[in-house]
Every structure is written in C-alpha cells, then in structure tokens.
Amino acid sequence: MISIKINVSKTIIVLLLLVVGLGLLTGVSARYVGDGYSHNVADNYYDSMSAQDILNKYNDTTCHAEETAVCTKVVDGDTIYLSNGDKIRLVGVNTPERGVQGYKASKEFVKKLCLNKQVSVDVDDKKHSDKYGRTLGVVIVDNKNVNEMLLKEGIAEVMYIPPSEFNPYSWQ
C-alpha cells in the first residue's frame, strides 16, 4: 500500500515536470503574455480616410509577395480570408478581440485596406501556420506591410512568438 502511494506520487511529479519542461521548450508562455489587448483609437477614426490616404503615409516594404489573392473576408484586425481558400493570420501582431475596446477600429482599418482587393502575403518561412491552421504571414497591399502599419497606427501590439522569419519589433 505504501509503495503504491509512493509510485503514484512519483508519477505525478514526473508528469508535472514534463508539462513544465514542454512549456519552457515551446516558449509560448514565456514569450507572449498579451491577453485582452485594447487601445483607445475611436471606432470611426478611419472612416473619413481613403485607403490611399493611409497607404501614402508608409514606405514600401522589403517583404516579398509569395502568394496573391483577393481578400474575401476580414475576421478582425489580424485575420483575413483569401479567395484561394487561405486563412491568413497576420504574423507578429495582435489586435483586440470582438467585444474588447479597439476591436472595431482595428478591423475597419484592415477592411479599408484589404477587403475585396488583391493582397499579397509573405508567408513566414520559419513557421508556416498556427495551431488553427491559418497561414502566418505579412499582408502586403500596394507594396506596404499591413502588419507594420497596424503597429505604427497604435491599433495592434507586438506578438512575437519564435520561431519566425519576421521581427515585429523592427516595425514599430
């Protein structure tokens, strides 16, 4: 009876060490702790601006278009769907989720730039997709980096989860 209790205790300790070790190896919890990100940009801030007004503020990107398609849906500020069936998660950035302050402004910004327009994607060569099967990449419109623009506009935060080909801290 005593040896069974000791074996169960040892098994539990080993399992806990494995879980903690795997967490450290993947580094997700250690590298990204953003949760519930919000911002104070008004929902209608971009209403009076054209996509060209926004694009004119930014320099051309050094990212390279690896695929091109029409954006058919904007889910939120960091996820879009393309006509080729791909779901794109904008790598390196995090925007507010539905119900969180700033959600609408971030989503409307991306809609203005991308929806029903041809966009290109520079796919992250170090990590092609996320756990939801979305392609990770930089969205490019008129040779401008939309991920970078979200950060510079203050409507996204950096979400750097290595491995990644891209360093979003260089976009701020």
Coordinates of N, CA and C in Angstrom, one line a residue:
M1 N 0.8 -1.2 0.0 CA 0.0 0.0 0.0 C 0.9 1.3 0.0
I2 N 1.9 1.3 0.8 CA 2.8 2.4 0.9 C 3.6 2.6 -0.4
S3 N 4.0 1.5 -1.0 CA 4.8 1.6 -2.3 C 3.9 2.1 -3.4
I4 N 2.6 1.8 -3.4 CA 1.7 2.3 -4.4 C 1.5 3.8 -4.3
K5 N 1.4 4.3 -3.1 CA 1.3 5.8 -2.9 C 2.5 6.5 -3.3
I6 N 3.7 5.9 -3.0 CA 5.0 6.5 -3.4 C 5.1 6.5 -5.0
N7 N 4.7 5.4 -5.6 CA 4.8 5.4 -7.1 C 3.8 6.4 -7.7
V8 N 2.6 6.5 -7.2 CA 1.6 7.5 -7.7 C 2.2 8.9 -7.5
S9 N 2.8 9.2 -6.4 CA 3.4 10.5 -6.1 C 4.5 10.8 -7.1
K10 N 5.4 9.8 -7.3 CA 6.5 10.0 -8.2 C 6.0 10.2 -9.6
T11 N 4.9 9.5 -10.0 CA 4.3 9.6 -11.4 C 3.8 11.0 -11.6
I12 N 3.1 11.5 -10.6 CA 2.5 12.9 -10.6 C 3.6 13.9 -10.8
I13 N 4.7 13.8 -10.0 CA 5.8 14.7 -10.0 C 6.5 14.7 -11.4
V14 N 6.7 13.5 -11.9 CA 7.3 13.3 -13.3 C 6.4 14.0 -14.3
L15 N 5.1 13.8 -14.3 CA 4.2 14.4 -15.2 C 4.2 15.9 -15.1
L16 N 4.2 16.4 -13.9 CA 4.3 17.9 -13.8 C 5.6 18.5 -14.3
L17 N 6.7 17.8 -14.1 CA 8.0 18.2 -14.6 C 7.9 18.2 -16.2
L18 N 7.3 17.2 -16.8 CA 7.2 17.1 -18.2 C 6.4 18.3 -18.8
V19 N 5.3 18.6 -18.1 CA 4.4 19.7 -18.6 C 5.1 21.0 -18.5
V20 N 5.8 21.2 -17.4 CA 6.6 22.5 -17.2 C 7.7 22.5 -18.3
G21 N 8.4 21.4 -18.4 CA 9.5 21.4 -19.4 C 9.1 21.6 -20.8
L22 N 7.9 21.1 -21.2 CA 7.4 21.3 -22.6 C 7.0 22.8 -22.7
G23 N 6.5 23.4 -21.7 CA 6.1 24.8 -21.8 C 7.3 25.6 -22.0
L24 N 8.4 25.3 -21.3 CA 9.7 26.1 -21.4 C 10.3 25.9 -22.8
L25 N 10.2 24.6 -23.3 CA 10.8 24.4 -24.6 C 10.0 25.1 -25.7
T26 N 8.7 25.1 -25.7 CA 7.9 25.8 -26.7 C 8.0 27.3 -26.6
G27 N 8.2 27.8 -25.3 CA 8.4 29.2 -25.1 C 7.2 30.1 -25.3
V28 N 6.1 29.5 -25.6 CA 4.9 30.4 -25.9 C 4.6 31.2 -24.6
S29 N 4.4 30.6 -23.5 CA 4.0 31.4 -22.3 C 5.1 32.3 -21.9
A30 N 6.4 32.0 -22.1 CA 7.5 32.8 -21.7 C 7.6 34.0 -22.7
R31 N 7.2 33.9 -23.9 CA 7.5 35.0 -24.9 C 6.2 35.9 -25.1
Y32 N 5.1 35.4 -25.0 CA 3.9 36.2 -25.2 C 2.9 36.1 -24.1
V33 N 2.7 37.2 -23.4 CA 1.7 37.2 -22.3 C 0.6 38.1 -22.6
G34 N 0.5 38.7 -23.8 CA -0.5 39.6 -24.1 C -1.9 38.9 -24.1
D35 N -2.8 39.5 -23.4 CA -4.1 38.9 -23.3 C -5.1 40.1 -23.1
G36 N -6.1 40.1 -23.9 CA -7.1 41.2 -23.8 C -6.6 42.5 -24.2
Y37 N -5.7 42.6 -25.2 CA -5.2 43.8 -25.7 C -6.3 44.7 -26.1
S38 N -6.2 46.0 -25.8 CA -7.1 47.0 -26.2 C -6.4 48.3 -26.5
H39 N -7.1 49.2 -27.2 CA -6.5 50.6 -27.5 C -7.6 51.6 -27.5
N40 N -7.3 52.8 -27.5 CA -8.3 53.9 -27.4 C -8.6 54.6 -28.7
V41 N -8.2 54.1 -29.9 CA -8.5 54.7 -31.2 C -10.0 54.6 -31.4
A42 N -10.6 55.7 -31.7 CA -12.1 55.7 -31.9 C -12.5 54.7 -33.0
D43 N -13.7 54.1 -32.9 CA -14.2 53.2 -33.8 C -14.3 53.8 -35.2
N44 N -14.6 55.1 -35.3 CA -14.8 55.7 -36.6 C -13.6 56.5 -37.1
Y45 N -12.5 56.3 -36.5 CA -11.3 57.1 -36.8 C -10.9 57.1 -38.2
Y46 N -11.0 55.9 -38.9 CA -10.5 55.8 -40.3 C -11.7 56.0 -41.3
D47 N -12.9 56.3 -40.8 CA -14.0 56.5 -41.7 C -13.8 57.5 -42.8
S48 N -13.2 58.7 -42.5 CA -13.0 59.7 -43.4 C -11.8 59.6 -44.3
M49 N -10.9 58.6 -44.0 CA -9.7 58.4 -44.8 C -9.9 57.4 -45.9
S50 N -9.3 57.6 -47.0 CA -9.3 56.6 -48.1 C -8.2 55.6 -47.8
A51 N -8.2 54.5 -48.4 CA -7.1 53.5 -48.3 C -5.8 54.2 -48.8
Q52 N -5.9 54.9 -49.9 CA -4.8 55.6 -50.5 C -4.2 56.6 -49.5
D53 N -5.0 57.3 -48.7 CA -4.5 58.3 -47.7 C -3.7 57.5 -46.7
I54 N -4.1 56.4 -46.3 CA -3.4 55.6 -45.3 C -2.1 55.1 -45.9
L55 N -2.2 54.5 -47.1 CA -1.0 53.9 -47.7 C 0.1 54.9 -48.0
N56 N -0.3 56.1 -48.3 CA 0.6 57.2 -48.7 C 1.5 57.6 -47.5
K57 N 1.1 57.2 -46.3 CA 1.9 57.5 -45.1 C 3.1 56.6 -44.9
Y58 N 3.1 55.5 -45.6 CA 4.1 54.4 -45.3 C 5.0 54.2 -46.5
N59 N 6.2 53.7 -46.1 CA 7.2 53.4 -47.1 C 7.0 52.0 -47.7
D60 N 7.5 51.7 -48.8 CA 7.4 50.3 -49.4 C 8.1 49.3 -48.5
T61 N 7.6 48.1 -48.5 CA 8.1 47.1 -47.7 C 9.3 46.3 -48.3
T62 N 10.1 45.7 -47.5 CA 11.1 44.8 -48.0 C 10.6 43.3 -48.1
C63 N 9.4 43.1 -47.6 CA 8.8 41.8 -47.7 C 8.6 41.4 -49.2
H64 N 8.5 40.1 -49.4 CA 8.3 39.6 -50.8 C 7.0 38.8 -50.9
A65 N 6.2 39.2 -51.9 CA 5.0 38.5 -52.2 C 5.2 37.1 -52.6
E66 N 4.7 36.1 -51.8 CA 4.8 34.7 -52.2 C 3.5 34.1 -52.7
E67 N 2.4 34.8 -52.4 CA 1.1 34.4 -52.9 C 0.3 35.7 -53.0
T68 N -0.6 35.7 -54.0 CA -1.5 36.8 -54.2 C -2.9 36.3 -54.5
A69 N -3.9 37.0 -53.8 CA -5.3 36.6 -54.0 C -6.1 37.8 -53.5
V70 N -7.4 37.7 -53.7 CA -8.4 38.8 -53.3 C -8.8 38.4 -51.8
C71 N -8.8 39.5 -51.0 CA -9.3 39.3 -49.6 C -10.8 39.3 -49.7
T72 N -11.4 38.2 -49.2 CA -12.8 38.0 -49.3 C -13.5 38.2 -47.9
K73 N -12.8 38.2 -46.8 CA -13.4 38.4 -45.5 C -12.3 38.9 -44.6
V74 N -12.7 39.9 -43.7 CA -11.8 40.4 -42.6 C -12.5 39.9 -41.3
V75 N -11.9 39.0 -40.6 CA -12.5 38.5 -39.4 C -12.3 39.5 -38.3
D76 N -11.1 40.0 -38.2 CA -10.7 41.0 -37.2 C -9.5 41.7 -37.7
G77 N -8.8 42.4 -36.8 CA -7.6 43.2 -37.3 C -6.4 42.3 -37.6
D78 N -6.4 41.1 -37.2 CA -5.2 40.2 -37.5 C -5.5 38.9 -38.2
T79 N -6.7 38.8 -38.8 CA -7.1 37.6 -39.5 C -8.0 37.9 -40.7
I80 N -7.5 37.4 -41.9 CA -8.3 37.6 -43.1 C -8.4 36.3 -43.9
Y81 N -9.4 36.3 -44.8 CA -9.6 35.1 -45.7 C -9.3 35.6 -47.1
L82 N -8.8 34.6 -47.9 CA -8.4 35.0 -49.3 C -9.3 34.1 -50.2
S83 N -9.4 34.6 -51.5 CA -10.2 33.9 -52.5 C -9.6 32.5 -52.9
N84 N -8.3 32.3 -52.6 CA -7.7 31.0 -52.9 C -8.0 30.0 -51.7
G85 N -8.8 30.4 -50.7 CA -9.1 29.5 -49.6 C -8.2 29.6 -48.4
D86 N -7.1 30.3 -48.5 CA -6.3 30.5 -47.4 C -6.9 31.4 -46.3
K87 N -6.6 31.1 -45.1 CA -6.9 31.9 -43.9 C -5.6 32.5 -43.5
I88 N -5.5 33.8 -43.4 CA -4.2 34.4 -43.1 C -4.2 35.0 -41.7
R89 N -3.3 34.6 -40.9 CA -3.1 35.3 -39.6 C -1.9 36.2 -39.7
L90 N -2.1 37.5 -39.5 CA -1.0 38.5 -39.7 C 0.0 38.2 -38.6
V91 N 1.2 37.8 -39.0 CA 2.2 37.4 -38.0 C 2.8 38.6 -37.3
G92 N 3.1 38.4 -36.1 CA 3.8 39.4 -35.3 C 3.0 40.5 -34.7
V93 N 1.7 40.4 -34.9 CA 0.8 41.4 -34.3 C -0.4 40.8 -33.6
N94 N -1.0 41.5 -32.7 CA -2.2 41.1 -32.0 C -3.1 42.3 -31.9
T95 N -4.3 42.2 -32.4 CA -5.3 43.3 -32.3 C -6.4 42.8 -31.3
P96 N -7.2 43.8 -30.9 CA -8.3 43.5 -29.9 C -9.3 42.5 -30.5
E97 N -9.8 41.6 -29.6 CA -10.8 40.6 -30.0 C -12.2 41.2 -29.9
R98 N -13.1 40.6 -30.5 CA -14.5 41.0 -30.5 C -14.9 41.3 -29.1
G99 N -15.6 42.4 -28.8 CA -16.0 42.8 -27.5 C -15.0 43.5 -26.7
V100 N -13.8 43.7 -27.2 CA -12.8 44.4 -26.5 C -12.6 45.8 -27.2
Q101 N -12.4 46.8 -26.3 CA -12.2 48.2 -26.9 C -11.1 48.2 -27.9
G102 N -11.4 48.8 -29.1 CA -10.5 48.9 -30.2 C -10.7 47.9 -31.3
Y103 N -11.5 46.9 -31.0 CA -11.8 45.8 -32.0 C -12.2 46.4 -33.3
K104 N -13.2 47.3 -33.2 CA -13.9 47.8 -34.5 C -12.9 48.7 -35.3
A105 N -12.1 49.5 -34.6 CA -11.2 50.4 -35.3 C -10.1 49.5 -36.0
S106 N -9.6 48.5 -35.3 CA -8.5 47.7 -36.0 C -9.1 46.9 -37.1
K107 N -10.3 46.4 -37.0 CA -11.0 45.6 -38.0 C -11.3 46.5 -39.2
E108 N -11.8 47.7 -39.0 CA -12.2 48.6 -40.1 C -11.0 49.1 -40.8
F109 N -9.8 49.3 -40.1 CA -8.6 49.6 -40.8 C -8.2 48.6 -41.8
V110 N -8.2 47.3 -41.4 CA -7.8 46.2 -42.3 C -8.9 46.1 -43.4
K111 N -10.1 46.2 -43.1 CA -11.2 46.2 -44.1 C -10.9 47.2 -45.2
K112 N -10.6 48.4 -44.8 CA -10.4 49.5 -45.7 C -9.3 49.2 -46.6
L113 N -8.2 48.6 -46.1 CA -7.0 48.3 -46.9 C -7.1 47.1 -47.8
C114 N -7.9 46.1 -47.3 CA -7.8 44.7 -47.8 C -9.1 44.2 -48.5
L115 N -10.2 44.4 -47.9 CA -11.4 43.7 -48.3 C -11.8 44.0 -49.8
N116 N -12.0 42.9 -50.5 CA -12.3 42.9 -51.9 C -11.2 43.5 -52.8
K117 N -10.0 43.4 -52.3 CA -8.8 43.9 -53.0 C -7.8 42.8 -53.1
Q118 N -7.0 42.9 -54.1 CA -5.9 42.0 -54.3 C -4.8 42.3 -53.2
V119 N -4.5 41.3 -52.5 CA -3.4 41.4 -51.5 C -2.4 40.3 -51.7
S120 N -1.2 40.6 -51.2 CA -0.1 39.6 -51.3 C 0.3 39.2 -49.9
V121 N 0.9 38.0 -49.8 CA 1.3 37.5 -48.5 C 2.8 37.0 -48.6
D122 N 3.6 37.5 -47.6 CA 4.9 36.9 -47.5 C 4.8 35.9 -46.3
V123 N 4.7 34.6 -46.7 CA 4.5 33.6 -45.7 C 5.7 33.4 -44.8
D124 N 5.5 33.2 -43.5 CA 6.6 33.0 -42.6 C 7.2 31.7 -42.8
D125 N 8.5 31.7 -43.3 CA 9.2 30.5 -43.7 C 9.6 29.7 -42.5
K126 N 9.7 30.3 -41.4 CA 10.1 29.5 -40.2 C 9.0 28.8 -39.5
K127 N 7.8 29.4 -39.6 CA 6.6 28.8 -39.0 C 5.4 29.1 -40.0
H128 N 5.1 28.2 -40.8 CA 4.1 28.4 -41.9 C 2.7 28.6 -41.4
S129 N 2.3 27.9 -40.3 CA 0.9 28.0 -39.9 C 0.8 28.0 -38.4
D130 N -0.4 28.4 -37.8 CA -0.6 28.4 -36.4 C -1.4 27.2 -36.0
K131 N -1.8 27.0 -34.8 CA -2.5 25.8 -34.3 C -3.9 25.7 -34.8
Y132 N -4.4 26.8 -35.4 CA -5.7 26.8 -36.0 C -5.7 26.5 -37.5
G133 N -4.5 26.3 -38.1 CA -4.3 26.0 -39.5 C -4.3 27.3 -40.4
R134 N -4.2 28.4 -39.8 CA -4.1 29.7 -40.5 C -2.7 29.9 -41.0
T135 N -2.5 30.3 -42.2 CA -1.2 30.7 -42.7 C -0.7 31.9 -42.0
L136 N 0.5 31.9 -41.5 CA 1.2 33.0 -40.8 C 1.9 33.8 -41.9
G137 N 1.7 35.1 -41.9 CA 2.4 35.9 -42.9 C 2.2 37.4 -42.7
V138 N 3.0 38.1 -43.5 CA 2.8 39.6 -43.6 C 1.9 39.8 -44.8
V139 N 0.9 40.6 -44.6 CA 0.0 41.0 -45.7 C 0.5 42.3 -46.3
I140 N 0.5 42.2 -47.6 CA 1.1 43.4 -48.4 C 0.0 43.9 -49.3
V141 N -0.2 45.3 -49.2 CA -1.1 46.0 -50.0 C -0.4 47.1 -50.7
D142 N -0.4 47.2 -52.0 CA 0.3 48.3 -52.7 C 1.8 48.4 -52.2
N143 N 2.4 47.3 -52.1 CA 3.8 47.2 -51.6 C 4.0 47.7 -50.2
K144 N 3.0 47.8 -49.4 CA 3.1 48.2 -48.0 C 2.8 47.1 -47.1
N145 N 3.5 47.0 -45.9 CA 3.3 46.0 -44.9 C 2.2 46.4 -44.0
V146 N 1.0 45.7 -44.1 CA -0.1 46.0 -43.3 C 0.1 45.7 -41.8
N147 N 0.9 44.6 -41.5 CA 1.2 44.3 -40.1 C 2.0 45.4 -39.5
E148 N 2.9 46.0 -40.2 CA 3.7 47.1 -39.7 C 2.8 48.3 -39.5
M149 N 1.9 48.6 -40.4 CA 1.0 49.7 -40.3 C 0.1 49.6 -39.1
L150 N -0.4 48.5 -38.8 CA -1.2 48.3 -37.6 C -0.4 48.7 -36.3
L151 N 0.8 48.3 -36.3 CA 1.7 48.7 -35.1 C 1.9 50.2 -35.1
K152 N 2.3 50.7 -36.2 CA 2.6 52.2 -36.2 C 1.4 53.0 -36.0
E153 N 0.2 52.5 -36.3 CA -1.1 53.3 -36.1 C -1.5 53.1 -34.6
G154 N -0.9 52.2 -33.9 CA -1.2 52.1 -32.4 C -2.5 51.2 -32.2
I155 N -2.9 50.4 -33.3 CA -4.1 49.6 -33.2 C -3.8 48.1 -33.1
A156 N -2.5 47.8 -32.8 CA -2.1 46.4 -32.6 C -0.9 46.5 -31.7
E157 N -0.6 45.4 -31.0 CA 0.6 45.2 -30.2 C 1.4 44.2 -30.8
V158 N 2.7 44.2 -30.5 CA 3.6 43.2 -31.0 C 3.3 41.8 -30.3
M159 N 3.2 40.8 -31.1 CA 3.0 39.4 -30.6 C 4.1 38.6 -31.3
Y160 N 5.3 38.6 -30.7 CA 6.4 37.8 -31.3 C 6.5 36.5 -30.6
I161 N 6.2 35.4 -31.5 CA 6.3 34.0 -31.0 C 7.3 33.3 -31.9
P162 N 8.6 33.2 -31.5 CA 9.5 32.4 -32.3 C 9.1 31.0 -32.4
P163 N 9.6 30.3 -33.4 CA 10.4 30.8 -34.5 C 9.6 31.6 -35.5
S164 N 10.2 32.7 -36.0 CA 9.6 33.5 -37.0 C 10.6 34.1 -37.9
E165 N 10.3 34.2 -39.1 CA 11.2 34.9 -40.1 C 11.2 36.4 -39.9
F166 N 10.1 36.9 -39.2 CA 9.9 38.3 -39.1 C 10.2 38.8 -37.7
N167 N 10.7 40.0 -37.5 CA 10.9 40.6 -36.2 C 10.0 41.8 -36.1
P168 N 8.8 41.7 -35.5 CA 7.9 42.8 -35.5 C 8.3 44.0 -34.7
Y169 N 9.3 43.8 -33.8 CA 9.9 44.9 -33.1 C 10.5 45.9 -34.0
S170 N 11.0 45.5 -35.2 CA 11.7 46.4 -36.1 C 10.6 47.2 -36.9
W171 N 9.3 46.8 -36.8 CA 8.3 47.6 -37.5 C 7.7 48.7 -36.7
Q172 N 8.0 48.8 -35.4 CA 7.4 49.9 -34.5 C 8.0 51.2 -34.8

